[in-house]
Amino acid sequence: MSRYLARPLVSRYLSSVSSHPLHVCIVGSGPAGFYTADKILKAHEGARIDIIDRLPTPFGLVRSGVAPDHPETKIAINQFSRVAQHERCSFYGNVKLGSDLLLSELRDLYHVVVLAYGAESDKDLGIPGESLSGIYSAREFVWWYNGHPDYSSLKPYLKRSDTAVILGQGNVALDVARILLRPTTELASTDIARHALSALEESSIRKVYLIGRRGPVQAALTAKELREVVGIKNLHIRIKETDLSVTPADEEEMKNSRARKRIYELLSKAAAAAGTSEADPDQRELHFVFFRQPDRFLELDERMGHVSGVNLEKTILESVGSGKQIAVGTGEFEDLNCSMVLKAIGYKSVPINGLPFDHKKGVVPNVKGRVVSHPLGSLSQTEPGLYVCGWLKRGPVGIIATNLYCAEETVESIREDIEEGVCKSAKAGSKGLIELLEKREVKKVEYSGWEKIDAKEKQMGSERNKPREKLVTWDDLLAAAN
Amino acid sequence: MSVLEAAHENDIDLEGACEASLACSTCHVIVMDTEYYNKLEEPTDEENDMLDLAFGLTETSRLGCQVIARPELDGVRLAIPSASRNFAVDGFVPKPH
């Protein structure tokens, strides 16, 4: 069904300011990029959009982040594909901002540049032993099992012991716990990368600890994911009843957030159910550990350079005003042995030359999506024609849907600026981009190239009862695209 | 037919990212009259899980893909949350959740 029929409501946004096309470039083809493109196409009949991505494949974290056992979450790709195939929109993959072209060059070619390239780095703990082998960020592990071409050769240590520790209790932490603990027979029919399935089939990990520095009321996971993990067959959930006692501040937090309250109730139910059942030796275990923060990583002498455990400090909660509680160390420590650690404590955006960046928050400083010229300067001085959307704008929080409203806000700022006459002069747009890329011999992958990759993956997948068998190296992806 | 399908049939811009799989909250609608909200069946746990995360959640929020059109709902008014447009229509201000 066509969603691009002209409608009276939309036409009030029609740009009557200029008679030449509005050239837009969006950097990043994940949800933020695609929702931005969708809204600009609908709001401006004269807009022509190029979406560039450093990967040959579009869709960002929908392809490389959403867990293999969550196929319904990937359905969003259908709408994004329709946007990419719109006559006024083009996708160019294998084009990297900073290497293949500069931000200043993009701003010369396009009236509007929207940076939506997300957060491809990680928060660090900054504690001793963090560089021991066997310690990975959840992002690296997720990209590994999802076949991201930068991490296919990660080779995580899955055979050294039966225990893995995950630091963090958000949905990414739950994703990686599930992938570690689900029977591989269940994973075999998903789009998990082949090298990951093989490695997991030989994995000795049977116990996973999810460590949070605060309590169950503050846990960052959400109800759907918790419900799912508690419902996994033959997975024994362990939660200490004592961790479930709540403070008055906790009660207040739950009163103000129905999500928090429902999660607490689910955890309580899971703890009660766990308390009455016996773990049999073959069962896999998922432990929720609250009120513990990592102090340092441990290594045994005979396995020099490899992690053998985490030293954890017990914490208590302290109110810091406006309903927020933080974790404070008590000086009491305990060790937890393991052979693998996954840090799921948050992503971080990567700055690029020529782009104002707030290193403290890890985002591009902006006001409603308009990039602010100096992170510490006046908020009213913004860079003309330069915008941000998604995690690069808001920080690495939220779900796919969050980008819908984020894009709406950024596109509204763009619309206001166009009415103010920001985009008066003609620009080269796509034509200029293609000339530049040709001059630099960049092998861009167009949407039709992605369709070839897509077809090949689906065909390979059908031979193995999987929705697709992902191509996981740069060479294979680029070869399939051409 | 669900509210989401009805919206699409009438060219109303209501997103349905997961195509009614209860895996997102982009079809979030606000039932403007409590009387009509009460006529609807209670949301399931799965719908509530998604509503927990919905932008601009109110006490009369539902997912459009889960509300099925029936004759008893004739005349129901639904608001679509927006980041930039003013909520108030005909003086209606939704109660925040």
Coordinates of C-alpha atoms in Angstrom, one line a residue:
Chain A
M1 CA 0.0 0.0 0.0
S2 CA 1.4 3.4 -0.9
R3 CA 2.0 5.7 1.9
Y4 CA 3.3 8.5 -0.2
L5 CA 0.1 9.8 -1.7
A6 CA -0.1 13.6 -1.3
R7 CA -2.4 14.6 1.5
P8 CA -3.8 18.0 2.5
L9 CA -2.2 17.7 6.0
V10 CA 1.3 17.2 4.6
S11 CA 1.2 19.9 1.9
R12 CA 1.3 22.6 4.5
Y13 CA 5.0 21.7 4.9
L14 CA 5.7 22.0 1.2
S15 CA 8.7 24.1 0.7
S16 CA 7.7 27.1 -1.4
V17 CA 11.0 28.9 -0.6
S18 CA 13.1 27.6 -3.5
S19 CA 12.5 26.2 -6.9
H20 CA 15.5 23.8 -6.9
P21 CA 15.6 20.4 -5.2
L22 CA 16.4 20.2 -1.6
H23 CA 19.5 18.0 -1.4
V24 CA 19.8 16.0 1.8
C25 CA 22.5 13.6 2.9
I26 CA 21.9 11.3 5.9
V27 CA 25.0 9.5 7.3
G28 CA 23.9 6.2 8.8
S29 CA 21.2 3.8 7.7
G30 CA 19.9 2.5 10.9
P31 CA 16.4 3.4 12.4
A32 CA 17.4 7.0 13.0
G33 CA 18.6 7.5 9.5
F34 CA 15.6 5.8 7.9
Y35 CA 12.9 7.5 10.0
T36 CA 14.6 10.9 9.2
A37 CA 14.6 10.1 5.5
D38 CA 10.9 8.9 5.7
K39 CA 9.8 12.1 7.4
I40 CA 11.8 14.4 5.1
L41 CA 10.4 12.7 2.0
K42 CA 6.8 13.2 3.3
A43 CA 7.3 16.8 4.4
H44 CA 9.2 18.1 1.3
E45 CA 8.1 17.2 -2.2
G46 CA 11.4 18.7 -3.6
A47 CA 13.7 16.7 -1.3
R48 CA 16.2 14.3 -2.8
I49 CA 17.9 12.1 -0.2
D50 CA 21.2 10.1 -0.2
I51 CA 21.7 7.8 2.7
I52 CA 25.3 6.7 3.2
D53 CA 26.7 4.0 5.4
R54 CA 30.2 2.7 6.0
L55 CA 28.9 -0.9 5.8
P56 CA 27.9 -2.5 2.4
T57 CA 24.6 -3.5 4.2
P58 CA 21.9 -1.0 5.4
F59 CA 19.8 -1.0 8.6
G60 CA 22.4 -0.5 11.3
L61 CA 21.6 -2.2 14.6
V62 CA 18.4 -3.8 13.2
R63 CA 20.7 -6.1 11.3
S64 CA 23.8 -6.2 13.6
G65 CA 22.3 -5.6 17.0
V66 CA 18.9 -7.2 17.4
A67 CA 19.4 -10.7 18.7
P68 CA 18.9 -13.7 16.3
D69 CA 16.1 -15.0 18.4
H70 CA 14.1 -11.8 18.0
P71 CA 13.0 -11.9 14.4
E72 CA 9.8 -9.9 15.0
T73 CA 11.9 -6.9 16.0
K74 CA 13.6 -7.0 12.6
I75 CA 10.3 -6.5 10.7
A76 CA 11.0 -2.7 10.8
I77 CA 13.4 -3.4 7.9
N78 CA 10.4 -3.7 5.6
Q79 CA 9.4 -0.1 6.1
F80 CA 13.1 1.0 5.8
S81 CA 13.4 -0.9 2.5
R82 CA 10.4 1.0 1.1
V83 CA 12.1 4.3 2.0
A84 CA 15.4 3.2 0.4
Q85 CA 13.5 2.3 -2.8
H86 CA 11.6 5.6 -3.0
E87 CA 12.4 7.4 -6.3
R88 CA 13.7 10.4 -4.4
C89 CA 16.0 8.4 -2.1
S90 CA 19.2 6.5 -2.7
F91 CA 21.3 4.2 -0.5
Y92 CA 25.1 4.2 -0.9
G93 CA 26.9 1.6 1.2
N94 CA 30.7 1.1 1.7
V95 CA 31.1 4.9 2.0
K96 CA 32.8 6.0 5.1
L97 CA 32.6 9.5 6.5
G98 CA 36.1 10.6 7.6
S99 CA 38.0 8.2 5.3
D100 CA 36.3 8.4 1.9
L101 CA 35.0 11.9 2.3
L102 CA 35.1 14.8 4.8
L103 CA 32.2 16.3 6.7
S104 CA 33.1 19.7 5.1
E105 CA 32.7 18.1 1.6
L106 CA 29.3 16.8 2.4
R107 CA 28.2 20.2 3.7
D108 CA 29.4 21.7 0.4
L109 CA 27.4 19.2 -1.7
Y110 CA 24.1 19.1 0.3
H111 CA 21.7 21.7 1.8
V112 CA 21.1 19.5 4.7
V113 CA 23.4 16.9 6.3
V114 CA 21.9 14.7 9.1
L115 CA 24.4 12.7 11.1
A116 CA 22.8 9.5 12.3
Y117 CA 25.7 7.2 12.7
G118 CA 25.0 6.0 16.2
A119 CA 27.4 4.8 18.8
E120 CA 30.1 2.4 17.7
S121 CA 32.3 2.4 20.8
D122 CA 31.9 1.4 24.4
K123 CA 31.9 2.9 27.9
D124 CA 34.9 1.8 29.9
L125 CA 34.9 0.8 33.5
G126 CA 38.4 2.2 34.0
I127 CA 39.4 -0.6 36.5
P128 CA 42.5 -2.8 36.8
G129 CA 42.6 -5.8 34.5
E130 CA 40.2 -4.5 32.0
S131 CA 42.6 -5.4 29.1
L132 CA 42.9 -9.1 30.1
S133 CA 41.9 -11.5 27.4
G134 CA 38.5 -13.0 27.8
I135 CA 36.9 -9.6 28.6
Y136 CA 34.8 -8.1 25.8
S137 CA 32.3 -5.4 25.4
A138 CA 28.8 -6.7 24.8
R139 CA 28.8 -4.8 21.5
E140 CA 31.8 -6.8 20.2
F141 CA 30.1 -10.1 21.2
V142 CA 26.8 -9.1 19.7
W143 CA 28.5 -8.0 16.4
W144 CA 30.4 -11.3 16.5
Y145 CA 27.2 -13.5 16.7
N146 CA 25.4 -11.3 14.3
G147 CA 28.1 -11.6 11.7
H148 CA 29.2 -8.0 11.5
P149 CA 32.2 -8.0 9.2
D150 CA 34.5 -6.1 11.7
Y151 CA 34.1 -8.9 14.3
S152 CA 33.7 -12.2 12.6
S153 CA 37.2 -13.3 13.7
L154 CA 36.7 -12.4 17.4
K155 CA 36.9 -16.0 18.7
P156 CA 35.6 -15.4 22.2
Y157 CA 36.8 -17.8 24.9
L158 CA 33.8 -20.1 25.5
K159 CA 35.6 -23.3 26.5
R160 CA 37.7 -22.4 29.5
S161 CA 35.1 -22.8 32.3
D162 CA 31.4 -23.1 32.9
T163 CA 30.9 -19.5 34.0
A164 CA 30.6 -16.2 32.3
V165 CA 30.0 -12.9 34.0
I166 CA 28.0 -10.0 32.4
L167 CA 28.3 -6.6 33.9
G168 CA 25.1 -4.6 33.4
Q169 CA 21.4 -5.6 33.5
G170 CA 20.0 -3.9 30.4
N171 CA 18.4 -5.5 27.4
V172 CA 21.8 -6.0 25.7
A173 CA 23.0 -7.9 28.8
L174 CA 19.9 -10.1 28.6
D175 CA 20.5 -10.7 24.9
V176 CA 24.0 -11.9 25.3
A177 CA 23.0 -14.0 28.3
R178 CA 20.3 -15.7 26.3
I179 CA 22.6 -16.4 23.4
L180 CA 25.1 -18.0 25.8
L181 CA 22.4 -20.1 27.5
R182 CA 19.8 -21.0 24.9
P183 CA 20.1 -24.6 23.6
T184 CA 22.0 -24.3 20.3
T185 CA 19.3 -26.4 18.6
E186 CA 17.0 -23.4 19.1
L187 CA 19.6 -21.0 17.7
A188 CA 20.3 -23.2 14.7
S189 CA 17.2 -22.0 12.9
T190 CA 17.8 -18.3 13.4
D191 CA 20.0 -15.9 11.4
I192 CA 22.9 -16.2 13.8
A193 CA 26.3 -16.2 12.1
R194 CA 27.6 -19.7 11.3
H195 CA 30.9 -19.2 13.1
A196 CA 29.0 -18.2 16.3
L197 CA 26.7 -21.2 16.1
S198 CA 29.7 -23.6 15.8
A199 CA 31.5 -21.9 18.7
L200 CA 28.4 -22.0 20.9
E201 CA 27.9 -25.7 20.1
E202 CA 31.3 -26.3 21.7
S203 CA 30.9 -23.8 24.5
S204 CA 31.3 -25.0 28.1
I205 CA 29.4 -22.0 29.6
R206 CA 26.5 -23.2 31.7
K207 CA 26.3 -20.5 34.3
V208 CA 25.8 -16.8 33.6
Y209 CA 25.8 -14.0 36.2
L210 CA 24.2 -10.7 35.4
I211 CA 25.7 -8.1 37.8
G212 CA 24.1 -4.8 38.6
R213 CA 25.5 -2.2 40.9
R214 CA 22.0 -1.1 42.1
G215 CA 18.9 -3.0 42.9
P216 CA 16.0 -4.7 41.0
V217 CA 14.0 -1.5 41.0
Q218 CA 16.8 0.3 39.0
A219 CA 17.5 -2.6 36.6
A220 CA 17.6 -1.2 33.1
L221 CA 16.0 -4.3 31.4
T222 CA 12.4 -4.2 30.2
A223 CA 9.4 -6.4 30.9
K224 CA 9.2 -8.2 27.6
E225 CA 12.8 -9.4 27.7
L226 CA 12.6 -10.4 31.4
R227 CA 9.4 -12.3 30.8
E228 CA 11.1 -14.1 27.9
V229 CA 14.2 -15.1 29.8
V230 CA 12.2 -16.3 32.8
G231 CA 10.2 -18.5 30.5
I232 CA 13.1 -20.3 28.8
K233 CA 12.7 -24.1 29.3
N234 CA 15.3 -25.8 31.5
L235 CA 16.9 -22.5 32.4
H236 CA 17.2 -22.1 36.2
I237 CA 16.8 -18.5 37.3
R238 CA 18.5 -17.5 40.6
I239 CA 17.6 -14.3 42.5
K240 CA 18.3 -13.7 46.2
E241 CA 15.2 -12.9 48.1
T242 CA 17.2 -10.4 50.3
D243 CA 18.0 -8.4 47.2
L244 CA 14.3 -7.8 46.7
S245 CA 13.7 -5.6 49.8
V246 CA 12.8 -2.1 48.8
T247 CA 13.6 1.3 50.3
P248 CA 11.0 4.2 50.5
A249 CA 12.9 5.8 47.6
D250 CA 12.4 2.5 45.7
E251 CA 8.7 2.7 46.4
E252 CA 8.6 6.2 45.1
E253 CA 10.5 5.2 41.9
M254 CA 7.9 2.5 41.3
K255 CA 5.0 4.8 42.0
N256 CA 6.3 7.2 39.3
S257 CA 7.0 4.5 36.7
R258 CA 4.7 1.7 35.8
A259 CA 7.5 0.1 33.8
R260 CA 9.7 -0.1 37.0
K261 CA 6.9 -1.5 39.0
R262 CA 6.0 -4.2 36.5
I263 CA 9.7 -5.3 36.3
Y264 CA 10.0 -5.5 40.0
E265 CA 6.9 -7.6 40.2
L266 CA 8.3 -10.0 37.5
L267 CA 11.6 -10.3 39.3
S268 CA 9.9 -11.0 42.6
K269 CA 7.8 -13.7 41.0
A270 CA 10.9 -15.2 39.4
A271 CA 12.7 -15.2 42.7
A272 CA 9.8 -17.0 44.4
A273 CA 9.6 -19.6 41.7
A274 CA 13.4 -20.1 41.8
G275 CA 13.4 -20.5 45.5
T276 CA 11.2 -23.6 45.4
S277 CA 12.9 -25.5 42.6
E278 CA 16.0 -27.6 42.7
A279 CA 18.7 -27.0 40.1
D280 CA 19.7 -30.3 38.5
P281 CA 23.3 -30.6 37.4
D282 CA 22.5 -30.5 33.7
Q283 CA 20.4 -27.3 33.9
R284 CA 21.8 -24.0 32.8
E285 CA 21.7 -21.2 35.3
L286 CA 21.1 -17.5 35.0
H287 CA 21.9 -15.5 38.2
F288 CA 20.7 -12.0 38.8
V289 CA 23.2 -10.4 41.2
F290 CA 22.3 -7.0 42.6
F291 CA 24.2 -4.4 44.7
R292 CA 27.6 -5.4 43.4
Q293 CA 30.1 -3.2 41.5
P294 CA 33.3 -4.5 39.8
D295 CA 36.5 -3.3 41.5
R296 CA 39.1 -5.2 39.5
F297 CA 39.5 -8.2 37.3
L298 CA 41.5 -11.2 38.5
E299 CA 44.0 -13.4 36.7
L300 CA 45.5 -16.7 37.8
D301 CA 49.3 -17.0 37.4
E302 CA 49.1 -20.0 35.2
R303 CA 46.8 -18.3 32.8
M304 CA 48.7 -15.1 32.5
G305 CA 46.9 -12.5 30.6
H306 CA 43.6 -14.2 30.8
V307 CA 40.7 -13.2 33.2
S308 CA 39.9 -15.7 35.9
G309 CA 37.3 -13.7 37.9
V310 CA 36.0 -10.4 39.1
N311 CA 36.4 -8.8 42.5
L312 CA 33.1 -7.2 43.4
E313 CA 32.3 -4.6 46.0
K314 CA 29.0 -4.7 47.8
T315 CA 27.0 -1.5 47.4
I316 CA 24.1 0.3 49.0
L317 CA 21.8 2.9 47.5
E318 CA 22.0 6.6 48.4
S319 CA 19.5 9.2 47.4
V320 CA 20.9 12.1 45.4
G321 CA 17.8 14.1 45.0
S322 CA 14.9 14.2 42.5
G323 CA 14.1 10.6 43.1
K324 CA 17.4 9.3 41.9
Q325 CA 19.5 6.8 43.8
I326 CA 23.1 5.9 43.2
A327 CA 25.3 3.0 44.2
V328 CA 27.9 3.6 46.9
G329 CA 30.6 1.1 47.8
T330 CA 30.5 -0.4 51.3
G331 CA 34.2 -1.6 51.5
E332 CA 33.1 -5.2 51.6
F333 CA 34.4 -7.3 48.7
E334 CA 34.0 -10.8 47.3
D335 CA 35.4 -12.7 44.3
L336 CA 33.4 -14.3 41.5
N337 CA 35.3 -16.8 39.4
C338 CA 34.7 -16.9 35.6
S339 CA 36.6 -17.3 32.3
M340 CA 34.7 -14.7 30.3
V341 CA 33.4 -11.3 31.0
L342 CA 31.0 -9.2 28.9
K343 CA 30.7 -5.5 29.7
A344 CA 27.1 -4.4 28.9
I345 CA 27.4 -1.0 30.5
G346 CA 26.6 1.2 27.5
Y347 CA 27.8 2.3 24.1
K348 CA 29.6 5.5 23.2
S349 CA 29.6 7.6 20.0
V350 CA 32.8 8.2 18.0
P351 CA 33.8 11.8 17.3
I352 CA 35.0 12.8 13.8
N353 CA 37.2 15.7 12.7
G354 CA 35.4 18.9 12.2
L355 CA 32.4 17.9 14.3
P356 CA 31.7 19.5 17.7
F357 CA 31.6 16.8 20.3
D358 CA 30.7 16.6 24.0
H359 CA 33.2 14.1 25.3
K360 CA 31.6 14.0 28.8
K361 CA 28.2 12.9 27.5
G362 CA 29.6 11.1 24.4
V363 CA 27.2 12.9 22.0
V364 CA 27.2 15.7 19.5
P365 CA 25.9 18.9 21.3
N366 CA 22.6 19.9 19.8
V367 CA 19.4 21.7 20.4
K368 CA 16.4 19.8 19.0
G369 CA 18.8 18.2 16.5
R370 CA 20.6 21.3 15.3
V371 CA 24.3 20.9 15.9
V372 CA 25.7 23.4 18.3
S373 CA 28.9 25.0 17.2
H374 CA 30.8 24.9 20.5
P375 CA 30.1 22.3 23.2
L376 CA 30.8 24.8 25.9
G377 CA 29.6 27.9 24.1
S378 CA 26.3 29.4 23.5
L379 CA 23.4 27.0 22.7
S380 CA 22.0 29.5 20.2
Q381 CA 25.0 29.3 17.9
T382 CA 24.3 26.3 15.6
E383 CA 25.9 25.0 12.5
P384 CA 23.8 25.9 9.5
G385 CA 22.5 22.8 7.6
L386 CA 24.0 20.3 10.0
Y387 CA 21.8 18.1 12.2
V388 CA 21.9 14.9 14.2
C389 CA 19.4 12.2 15.0
G390 CA 19.4 9.0 17.0
W391 CA 22.0 7.9 19.5
L392 CA 24.5 10.4 18.3
K393 CA 22.0 13.1 19.3
R394 CA 20.5 11.6 22.5
G395 CA 23.0 9.1 23.8
P396 CA 22.8 5.3 23.4
V397 CA 19.4 4.8 25.0
G398 CA 15.9 3.8 23.9
I399 CA 14.4 1.3 21.5
I400 CA 13.9 1.4 17.7
A401 CA 10.6 3.3 18.2
T402 CA 12.4 6.1 20.1
N403 CA 14.0 7.2 16.9
L404 CA 10.6 7.8 15.4
Y405 CA 10.1 10.8 17.7
C406 CA 13.7 11.8 17.6
A407 CA 13.5 12.0 13.8
E408 CA 10.3 14.0 14.1
E409 CA 12.0 16.6 16.2
T410 CA 15.1 16.9 14.0
V411 CA 12.9 17.1 10.8
E412 CA 10.8 19.8 12.4
S413 CA 14.0 21.8 13.1
I414 CA 15.0 21.3 9.5
R415 CA 11.6 22.5 8.3
E416 CA 11.8 25.6 10.4
D417 CA 15.3 26.4 9.1
I418 CA 14.3 25.9 5.5
E419 CA 11.4 28.4 6.0
E420 CA 14.0 30.8 7.4
G421 CA 15.9 30.5 4.1
V422 CA 18.8 28.4 5.2
C423 CA 18.9 26.6 1.8
K424 CA 18.8 29.3 -0.8
S425 CA 21.7 28.4 -3.1
A426 CA 21.7 25.4 -5.5
K427 CA 23.9 22.5 -4.4
A428 CA 25.3 19.5 -6.4
G429 CA 23.8 16.8 -4.2
S430 CA 23.9 13.2 -5.5
K431 CA 25.7 14.1 -8.7
G432 CA 28.5 15.7 -6.8
L433 CA 28.7 12.8 -4.4
I434 CA 28.9 10.3 -7.1
E435 CA 31.6 12.3 -8.9
L436 CA 33.6 12.6 -5.7
L437 CA 33.4 8.9 -4.9
E438 CA 34.3 7.9 -8.5
K439 CA 37.4 10.2 -8.3
R440 CA 38.4 8.5 -5.1
E441 CA 37.7 5.0 -6.5
V442 CA 35.3 4.2 -3.7
K443 CA 33.3 1.1 -4.5
K444 CA 29.9 2.2 -3.3
V445 CA 27.2 -0.4 -2.9
E446 CA 23.8 0.8 -4.1
Y447 CA 20.5 -0.6 -2.9
S448 CA 20.5 -3.0 -5.8
G449 CA 23.8 -4.3 -4.5
W450 CA 22.3 -4.9 -1.1
E451 CA 19.4 -6.7 -2.8
K452 CA 22.0 -9.1 -4.3
I453 CA 23.6 -9.7 -0.9
D454 CA 20.1 -10.2 0.6
A455 CA 19.1 -12.7 -2.1
K456 CA 22.4 -14.6 -1.6
E457 CA 22.0 -14.8 2.2
K458 CA 18.4 -15.9 1.9
Q459 CA 19.3 -18.6 -0.6
M460 CA 22.2 -19.9 1.5
G461 CA 19.9 -19.8 4.6
S462 CA 17.2 -21.8 2.9
E463 CA 19.7 -24.6 2.5
R464 CA 20.1 -24.8 6.3
N465 CA 16.5 -24.0 7.5
K466 CA 17.6 -20.5 8.5
P467 CA 15.9 -17.2 7.4
R468 CA 19.4 -16.3 6.0
E469 CA 23.0 -17.3 6.3
K470 CA 24.8 -14.0 6.7
L471 CA 27.9 -13.1 4.7
V472 CA 30.4 -12.1 7.3
T473 CA 33.5 -10.7 5.7
W474 CA 34.1 -7.5 3.8
D475 CA 35.3 -9.4 0.7
D476 CA 32.3 -11.7 0.6
L477 CA 29.8 -8.9 1.1
L478 CA 31.4 -6.7 -1.6
A479 CA 31.8 -9.6 -4.0
A480 CA 28.1 -10.5 -3.6
A481 CA 27.1 -6.9 -4.2
N482 CA 28.7 -6.7 -7.6
Chain B
M1 CA -9.7 -4.7 11.2
S2 CA -7.4 -3.1 13.8
V3 CA -7.0 0.6 14.3
L4 CA -3.6 0.3 12.7
E5 CA -5.0 -1.2 9.6
A6 CA -7.8 1.3 9.5
A7 CA -5.3 4.1 9.8
H8 CA -3.3 2.8 6.9
E9 CA -6.4 2.3 4.8
N10 CA -7.2 6.0 5.3
D11 CA -3.7 7.3 4.7
I12 CA -3.2 8.3 8.3
D13 CA 0.5 8.4 9.3
L14 CA 0.5 5.7 12.1
E15 CA 3.7 3.7 12.1
G16 CA 3.6 0.0 12.5
A17 CA 7.2 -1.0 12.6
C18 CA 6.8 -4.6 13.7
E19 CA 3.6 -5.1 11.6
A20 CA 1.4 -6.1 14.6
S21 CA 3.8 -8.6 16.2
L22 CA 3.8 -6.9 19.6
A23 CA 7.5 -6.1 19.3
C24 CA 7.3 -2.3 19.2
S25 CA 5.2 0.6 20.3
T26 CA 5.1 2.7 17.2
C27 CA 1.3 2.3 16.7
H28 CA 0.7 3.8 20.1
V29 CA -2.7 5.7 20.2
I30 CA -4.4 7.6 23.0
V31 CA -8.1 7.0 23.5
M32 CA -9.4 10.5 24.1
D33 CA -12.6 9.5 25.9
T34 CA -12.4 7.3 29.0
E35 CA -15.8 5.9 28.3
Y36 CA -14.5 4.4 25.0
Y37 CA -11.3 3.2 26.7
N38 CA -13.3 1.2 29.2
K39 CA -15.3 -0.5 26.4
L40 CA -12.0 -2.1 25.2
E41 CA -10.8 -5.4 26.4
E42 CA -7.9 -5.3 28.9
P43 CA -4.5 -5.2 27.3
T44 CA -2.5 -8.5 27.6
D45 CA 0.8 -8.7 29.5
E46 CA 2.5 -8.6 26.1
E47 CA 0.7 -5.4 25.0
N48 CA 1.4 -3.8 28.4
D49 CA 5.1 -4.7 28.1
M50 CA 5.3 -2.7 24.9
L51 CA 3.1 0.2 26.3
D52 CA 5.6 0.5 29.2
L53 CA 8.0 1.9 26.6
A54 CA 5.7 4.0 24.5
F55 CA 6.5 7.7 24.0
G56 CA 3.9 9.9 25.8
L57 CA 2.2 7.1 27.6
T58 CA -1.1 8.0 29.3
E59 CA -3.7 6.2 31.3
T60 CA -5.8 5.6 28.2
S61 CA -3.0 4.5 25.9
R62 CA -3.3 1.4 23.7
L63 CA -1.4 -0.1 20.8
G64 CA -3.4 0.5 17.6
C65 CA -2.6 -3.0 16.3
Q66 CA -4.4 -4.5 19.3
V67 CA -7.6 -2.5 19.2
I68 CA -10.1 -4.1 16.9
A69 CA -12.9 -2.0 15.3
R70 CA -16.4 -3.0 16.5
P71 CA -19.8 -1.3 16.1
E72 CA -19.7 -0.4 19.9
L73 CA -16.6 1.8 19.2
D74 CA -18.3 3.9 16.6
G75 CA -17.3 7.5 17.2
V76 CA -14.1 6.7 19.2
R77 CA -11.5 9.5 19.0
L78 CA -7.8 8.6 19.0
A79 CA -4.8 10.9 19.3
I80 CA -1.4 10.0 17.9
P81 CA 1.5 11.1 20.1
S82 CA 3.9 13.5 18.6
A83 CA 7.3 15.0 19.6
S84 CA 6.6 18.4 18.0
R85 CA 2.9 18.9 17.6
N86 CA 0.8 20.2 20.5
F87 CA -1.2 17.5 22.0
A88 CA -4.3 19.5 22.8
V89 CA -7.1 19.0 20.3
D90 CA -10.4 20.5 21.2
G91 CA -9.0 21.4 24.5
F92 CA -8.1 17.8 25.3
V93 CA -5.1 17.3 27.5
P94 CA -4.1 13.6 28.1
K95 CA -3.3 12.6 31.7
P96 CA 0.4 11.6 31.8
H97 CA 1.1 8.1 33.2

